[in-house]
Short mmCIF file of C-alpha atoms and ligand atoms in Angstrom, two decimals:
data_model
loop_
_atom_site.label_atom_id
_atom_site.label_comp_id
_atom_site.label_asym_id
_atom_site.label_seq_id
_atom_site.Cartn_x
_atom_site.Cartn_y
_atom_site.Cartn_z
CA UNK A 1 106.62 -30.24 141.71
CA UNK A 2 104.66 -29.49 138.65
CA UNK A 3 104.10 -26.16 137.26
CA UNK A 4 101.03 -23.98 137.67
CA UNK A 5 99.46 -23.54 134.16
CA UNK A 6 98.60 -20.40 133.03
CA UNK A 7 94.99 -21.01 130.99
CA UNK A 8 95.09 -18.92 128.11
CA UNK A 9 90.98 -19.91 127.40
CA UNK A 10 90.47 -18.34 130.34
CA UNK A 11 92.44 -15.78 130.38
CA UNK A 12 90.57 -14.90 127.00
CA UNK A 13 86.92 -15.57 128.07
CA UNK A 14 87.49 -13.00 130.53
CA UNK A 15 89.50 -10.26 128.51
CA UNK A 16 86.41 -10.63 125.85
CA UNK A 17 83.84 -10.02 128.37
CA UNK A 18 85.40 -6.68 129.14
CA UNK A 19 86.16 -6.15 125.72
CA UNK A 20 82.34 -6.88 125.13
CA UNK A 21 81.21 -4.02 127.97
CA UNK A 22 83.74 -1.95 126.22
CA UNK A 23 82.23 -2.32 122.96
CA UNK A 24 78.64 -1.71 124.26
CA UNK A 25 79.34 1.26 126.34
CA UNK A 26 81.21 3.27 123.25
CA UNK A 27 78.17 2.51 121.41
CA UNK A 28 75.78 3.63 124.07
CA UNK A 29 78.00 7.01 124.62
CA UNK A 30 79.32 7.65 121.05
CA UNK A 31 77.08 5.36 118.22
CA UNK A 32 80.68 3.77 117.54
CA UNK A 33 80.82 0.33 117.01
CA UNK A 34 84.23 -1.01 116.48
CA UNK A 35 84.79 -2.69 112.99
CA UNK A 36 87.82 -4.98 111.65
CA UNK A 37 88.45 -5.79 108.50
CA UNK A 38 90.34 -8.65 107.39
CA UNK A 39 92.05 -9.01 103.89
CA UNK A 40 92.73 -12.69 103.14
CA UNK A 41 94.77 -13.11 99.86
CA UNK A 42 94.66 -16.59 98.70
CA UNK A 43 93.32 -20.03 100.22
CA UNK A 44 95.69 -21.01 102.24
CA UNK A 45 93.75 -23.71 104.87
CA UNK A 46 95.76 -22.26 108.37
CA UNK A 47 95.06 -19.03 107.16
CA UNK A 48 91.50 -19.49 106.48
CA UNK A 49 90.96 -20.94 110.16
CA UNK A 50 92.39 -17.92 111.08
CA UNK A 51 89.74 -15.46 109.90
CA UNK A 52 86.94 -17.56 110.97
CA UNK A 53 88.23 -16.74 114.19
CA UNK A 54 88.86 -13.40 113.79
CA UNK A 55 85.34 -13.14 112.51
CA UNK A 56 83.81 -14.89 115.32
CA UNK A 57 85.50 -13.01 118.36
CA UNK A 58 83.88 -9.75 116.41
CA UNK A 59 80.50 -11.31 116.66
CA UNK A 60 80.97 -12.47 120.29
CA UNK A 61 82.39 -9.15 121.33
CA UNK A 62 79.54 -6.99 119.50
CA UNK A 63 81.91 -5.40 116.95
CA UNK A 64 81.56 -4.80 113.12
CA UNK A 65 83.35 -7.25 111.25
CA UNK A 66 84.24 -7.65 107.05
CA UNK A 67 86.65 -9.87 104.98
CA UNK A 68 88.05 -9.20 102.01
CA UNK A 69 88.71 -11.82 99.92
CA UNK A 70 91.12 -12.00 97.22
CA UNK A 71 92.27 -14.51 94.54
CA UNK A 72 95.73 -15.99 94.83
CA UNK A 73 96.77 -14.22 92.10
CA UNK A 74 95.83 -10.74 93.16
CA UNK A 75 98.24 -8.11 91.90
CA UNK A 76 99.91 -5.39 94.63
CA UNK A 77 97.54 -2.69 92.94
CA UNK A 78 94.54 -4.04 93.62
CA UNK A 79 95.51 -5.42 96.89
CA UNK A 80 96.66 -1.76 97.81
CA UNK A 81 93.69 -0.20 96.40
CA UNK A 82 91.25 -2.42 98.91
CA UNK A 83 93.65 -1.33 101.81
CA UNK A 84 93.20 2.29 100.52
CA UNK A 85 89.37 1.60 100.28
CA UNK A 86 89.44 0.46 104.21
CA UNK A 87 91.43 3.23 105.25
CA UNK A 88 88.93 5.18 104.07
CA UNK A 89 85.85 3.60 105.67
CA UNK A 90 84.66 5.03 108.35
CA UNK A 91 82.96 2.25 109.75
CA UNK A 92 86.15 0.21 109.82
CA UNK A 93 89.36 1.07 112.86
CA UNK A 94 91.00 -1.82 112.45
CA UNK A 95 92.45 -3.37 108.98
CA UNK A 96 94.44 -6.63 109.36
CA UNK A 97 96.48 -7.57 106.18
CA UNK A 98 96.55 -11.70 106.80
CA UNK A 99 100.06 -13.30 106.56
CA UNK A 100 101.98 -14.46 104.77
CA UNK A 101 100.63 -13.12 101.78
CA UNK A 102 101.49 -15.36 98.45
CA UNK A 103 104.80 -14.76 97.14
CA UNK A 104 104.44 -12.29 94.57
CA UNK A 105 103.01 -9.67 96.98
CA UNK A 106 105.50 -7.14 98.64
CA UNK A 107 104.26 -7.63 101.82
CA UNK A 108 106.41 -4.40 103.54
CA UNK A 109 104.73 -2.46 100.65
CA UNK A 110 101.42 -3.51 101.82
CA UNK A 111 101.73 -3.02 105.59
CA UNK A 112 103.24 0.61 105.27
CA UNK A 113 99.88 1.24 102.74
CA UNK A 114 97.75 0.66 106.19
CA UNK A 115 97.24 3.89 107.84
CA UNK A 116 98.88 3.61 111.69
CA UNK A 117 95.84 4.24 113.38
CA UNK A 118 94.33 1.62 111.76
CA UNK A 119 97.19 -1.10 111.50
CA UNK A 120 95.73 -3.44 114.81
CA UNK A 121 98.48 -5.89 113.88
CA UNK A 122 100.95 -3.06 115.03
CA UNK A 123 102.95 -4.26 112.19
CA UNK A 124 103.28 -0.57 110.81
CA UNK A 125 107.06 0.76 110.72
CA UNK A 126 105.35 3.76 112.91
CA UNK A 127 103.70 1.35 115.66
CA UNK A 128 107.34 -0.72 115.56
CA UNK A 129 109.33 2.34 116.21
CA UNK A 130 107.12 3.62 118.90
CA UNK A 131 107.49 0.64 120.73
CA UNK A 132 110.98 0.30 120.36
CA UNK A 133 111.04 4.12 121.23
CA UNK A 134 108.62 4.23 124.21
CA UNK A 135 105.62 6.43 122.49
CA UNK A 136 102.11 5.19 122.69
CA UNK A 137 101.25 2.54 119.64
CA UNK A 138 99.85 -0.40 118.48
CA UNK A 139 101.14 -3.57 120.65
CA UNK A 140 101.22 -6.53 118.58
CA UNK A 141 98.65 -8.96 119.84
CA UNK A 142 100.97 -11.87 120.40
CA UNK A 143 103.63 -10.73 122.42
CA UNK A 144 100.92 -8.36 123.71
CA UNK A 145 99.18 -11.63 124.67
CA UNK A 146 102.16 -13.42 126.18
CA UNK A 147 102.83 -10.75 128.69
CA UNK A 148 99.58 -10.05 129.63
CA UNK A 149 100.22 -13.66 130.69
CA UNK A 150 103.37 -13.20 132.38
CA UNK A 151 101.87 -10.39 134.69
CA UNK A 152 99.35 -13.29 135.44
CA UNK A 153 101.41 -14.77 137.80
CA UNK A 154 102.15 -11.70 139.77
CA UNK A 155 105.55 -11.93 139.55
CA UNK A 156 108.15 -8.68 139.98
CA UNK A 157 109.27 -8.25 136.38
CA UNK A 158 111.66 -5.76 137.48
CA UNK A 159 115.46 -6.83 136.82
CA UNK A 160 114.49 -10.40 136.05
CA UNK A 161 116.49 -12.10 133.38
CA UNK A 162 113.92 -12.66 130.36
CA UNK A 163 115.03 -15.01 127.23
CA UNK A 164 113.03 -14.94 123.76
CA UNK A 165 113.81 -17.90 121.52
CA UNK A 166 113.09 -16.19 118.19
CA UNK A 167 113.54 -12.91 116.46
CA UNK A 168 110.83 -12.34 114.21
CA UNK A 169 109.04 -9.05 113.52
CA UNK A 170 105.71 -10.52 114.70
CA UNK A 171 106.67 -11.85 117.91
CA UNK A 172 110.33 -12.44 118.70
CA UNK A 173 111.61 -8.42 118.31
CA UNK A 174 108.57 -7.03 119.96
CA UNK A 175 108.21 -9.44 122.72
CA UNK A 176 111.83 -8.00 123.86
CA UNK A 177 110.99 -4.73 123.35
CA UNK A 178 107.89 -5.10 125.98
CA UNK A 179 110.46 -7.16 128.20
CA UNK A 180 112.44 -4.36 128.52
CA UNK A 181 109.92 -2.03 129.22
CA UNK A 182 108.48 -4.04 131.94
CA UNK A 183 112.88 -3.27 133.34
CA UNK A 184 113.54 -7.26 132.40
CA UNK A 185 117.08 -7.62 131.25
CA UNK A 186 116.37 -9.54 128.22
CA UNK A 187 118.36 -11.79 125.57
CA UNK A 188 117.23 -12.72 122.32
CA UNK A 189 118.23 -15.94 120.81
CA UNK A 190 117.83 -17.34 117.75
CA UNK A 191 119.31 -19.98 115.28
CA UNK A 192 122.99 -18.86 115.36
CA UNK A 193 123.02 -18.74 118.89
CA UNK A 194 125.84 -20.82 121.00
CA UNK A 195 125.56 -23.08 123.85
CA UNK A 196 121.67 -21.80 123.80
CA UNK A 197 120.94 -24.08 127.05
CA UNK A 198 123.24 -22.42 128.75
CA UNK A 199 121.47 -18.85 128.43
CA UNK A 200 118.04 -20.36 128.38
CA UNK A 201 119.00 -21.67 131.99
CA UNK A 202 119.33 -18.06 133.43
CA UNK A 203 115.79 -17.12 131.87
CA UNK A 204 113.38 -16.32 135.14
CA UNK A 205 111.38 -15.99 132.03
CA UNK A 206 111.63 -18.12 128.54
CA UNK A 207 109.61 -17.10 126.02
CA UNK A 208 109.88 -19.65 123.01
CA UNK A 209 108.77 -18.56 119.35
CA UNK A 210 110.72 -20.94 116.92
CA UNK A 211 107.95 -23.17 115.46
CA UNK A 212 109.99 -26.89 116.51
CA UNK A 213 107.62 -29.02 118.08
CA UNK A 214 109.35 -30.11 121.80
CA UNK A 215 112.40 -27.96 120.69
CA UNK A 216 112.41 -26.50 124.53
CA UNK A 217 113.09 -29.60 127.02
CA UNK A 218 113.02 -29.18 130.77
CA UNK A 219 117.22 -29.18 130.98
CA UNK A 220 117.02 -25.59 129.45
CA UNK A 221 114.66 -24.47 132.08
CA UNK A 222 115.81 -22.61 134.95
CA UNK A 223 113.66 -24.52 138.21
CA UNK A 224 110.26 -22.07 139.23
CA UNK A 225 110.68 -20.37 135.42
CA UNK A 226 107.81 -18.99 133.53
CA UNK A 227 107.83 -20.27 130.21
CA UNK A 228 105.53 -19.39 127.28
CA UNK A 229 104.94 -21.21 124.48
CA UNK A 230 104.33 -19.07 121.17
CA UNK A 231 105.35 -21.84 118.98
CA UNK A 232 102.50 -23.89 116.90
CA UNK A 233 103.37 -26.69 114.65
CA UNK A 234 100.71 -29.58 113.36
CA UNK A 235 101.85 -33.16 114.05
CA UNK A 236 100.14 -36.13 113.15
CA UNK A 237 97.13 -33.55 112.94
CA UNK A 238 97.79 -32.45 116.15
CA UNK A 239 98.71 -28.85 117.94
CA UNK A 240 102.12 -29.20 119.19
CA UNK A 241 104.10 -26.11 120.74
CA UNK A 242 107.16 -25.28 121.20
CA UNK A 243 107.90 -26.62 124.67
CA UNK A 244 107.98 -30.49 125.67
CA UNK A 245 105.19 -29.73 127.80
CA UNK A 246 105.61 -33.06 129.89
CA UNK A 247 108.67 -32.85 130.86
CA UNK A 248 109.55 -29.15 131.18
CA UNK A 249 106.40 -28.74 133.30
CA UNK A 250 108.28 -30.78 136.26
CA UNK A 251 110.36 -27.80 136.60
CA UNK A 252 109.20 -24.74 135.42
CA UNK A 253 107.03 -22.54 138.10
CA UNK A 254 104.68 -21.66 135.19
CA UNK A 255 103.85 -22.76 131.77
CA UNK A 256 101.60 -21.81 129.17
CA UNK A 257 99.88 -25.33 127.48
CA UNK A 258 99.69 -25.53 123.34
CA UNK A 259 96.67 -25.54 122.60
CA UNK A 260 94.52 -23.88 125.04
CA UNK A 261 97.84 -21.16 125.91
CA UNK A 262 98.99 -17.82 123.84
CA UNK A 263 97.22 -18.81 120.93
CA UNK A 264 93.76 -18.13 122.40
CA UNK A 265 94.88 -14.88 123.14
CA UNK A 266 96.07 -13.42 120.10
CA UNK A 267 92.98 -13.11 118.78
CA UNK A 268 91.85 -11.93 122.17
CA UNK A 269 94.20 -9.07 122.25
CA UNK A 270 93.42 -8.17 117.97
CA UNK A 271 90.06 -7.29 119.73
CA UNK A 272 91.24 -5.62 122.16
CA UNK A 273 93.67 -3.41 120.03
CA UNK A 274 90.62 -2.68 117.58
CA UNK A 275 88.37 -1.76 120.41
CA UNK A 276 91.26 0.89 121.41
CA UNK A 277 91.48 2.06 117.80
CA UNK A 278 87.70 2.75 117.49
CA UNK A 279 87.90 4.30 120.89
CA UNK A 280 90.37 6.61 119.76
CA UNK A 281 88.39 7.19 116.24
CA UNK A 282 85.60 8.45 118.24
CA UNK A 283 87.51 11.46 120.38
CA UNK A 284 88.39 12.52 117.52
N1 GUN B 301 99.53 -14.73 110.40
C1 GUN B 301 99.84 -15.45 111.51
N2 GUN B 301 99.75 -14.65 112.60
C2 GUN B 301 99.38 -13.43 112.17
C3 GUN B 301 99.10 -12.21 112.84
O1 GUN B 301 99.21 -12.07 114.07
N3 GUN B 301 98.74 -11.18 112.04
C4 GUN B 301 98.63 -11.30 110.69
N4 GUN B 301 98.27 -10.23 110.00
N5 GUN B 301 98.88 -12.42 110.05
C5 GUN B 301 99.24 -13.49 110.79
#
């Protein structure tokens, strides 16, 4: 049996368009029109891809967009006197600090400069704590992504055994803090991890976030699983996730595909979180 795939262009195209009647009906009722800004330090090539399409899912969604570019060698000041410029603005709700910054930067100095409301990224030590606490913040937008596409498949989440691969700030930590929430029992792995098939097996849902290309093969996967693929790595030029697709698609019950899968909606969900922020901007 092969797995139903769970079409994260899709997915997106339709998010946007509500994001887009979102976007048009704030402006019709308040004259707010959400704006991001994105700081880009550097020219690092991923990164700049990136921003493009940050600054095309603005356009497409009718939102305000502006990047800030700054040289490689920027120092902390000036970088945190542009986020102290955009916290200020009123045009802007959203203010994404692109990572990873070049080394010399302190980049925990420069997320904590963004004011909460504003952070999108949900990178913010107030937006972290709030989910890990239960209050009302910024999701970040890929784990926000991944279980928008877990709910996809209409599956109970309640008491299911979840398992993230990875603990990073940006996805592996949060993505078990929304597991939980959802009343998954979840288990984070990561490189110090024993026997990590073994644990993997029990996952009704596997969420993988390590960055090896075919790292996740289909005897780690528990048979009718949903697994989600955050990992991207470039192979021979190509896309390559986390999962060996092929083979792990024989037994899972869902899978996400790299590209075309949580990637898409990332950016999808940065829209979505900005469109929130500006909504909130405007009660005010
Ligand atoms: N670099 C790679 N992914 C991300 C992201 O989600 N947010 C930011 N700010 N930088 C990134």
């Amino acid at each position: 049996m092969s797995a139903q795939i769970l079409d994260g262009k899709a997915m997106s195209e339709s998010l946007r368009k509500e994001i887009a009647a979102g976007v048009e009906s704030l402006r019709e009722c308040t004259g707010v029109v959400p704006g991001l800004a994105v700081i880009l330090a550097g020219n690092d090539p991923a990164s700049e891809i990136y921003v493009r399409n940050k600054g095309n899912g603005c356009r497409e969604t009718g939102m305000y967009s502006v990047t800030v570019k700054l040289p490689g060698d920027v120092t902390q000041e000036t970088l945190e006197a542009e986020i102290d410029r955009l916290n200020g603005d009123e045009r802007i709700h959203g203010i994404l600090v692109q990572l990873p910054l070049p080394e010399h930067l302190d980049e925990a100095r420069a997320l904590a400069r963004i004011l909460p409301e504003k952070d999108v990224d949900g990178f913010h030590l107030l937006n972290a704590g709030r989910l890990m606490t239960g209050g009302d913040g910024v999701i970040p937008c890929t784990p926000r992504g991944a279980l928008h596409m877990i709910r996809q498949t209409g599956m109970d989440l309640n008491g299911k055994e979840a398992v993230v691969i990875g603990r990073s700030n940006i996805v592996g930590k949060p993505m078990a803090m929304l597991l939980l929430r959802e009343n998954c029992t979840v288990t984070v792995c990561h490189s110090r991890t024993k026997d990590l098939p073994s644990v993997t097996r029990r996952a009704d849902i596997l969420v993988s976030a390590v960055g090896k290309p075919g790292f996740v093969t289909a005897d780690m996967v528990k048979p009718g699983a949903v697994v989600i693929d955050v990992g991207i790595s470039r192979v021979d030029g190509k896309v390559r996730g986390d999962v060996d697709f092929d083979g792990v698609k024989e037994v899972a019950g869902w899978i996400t595909p790299v590209p075309g899968g949580v990637g898409r909606m990332t950016i999808t969900m940065l829209l979505q979180n900005t469109l929130e922020a500006a909504k909130k901007a405007a009660r005010k």
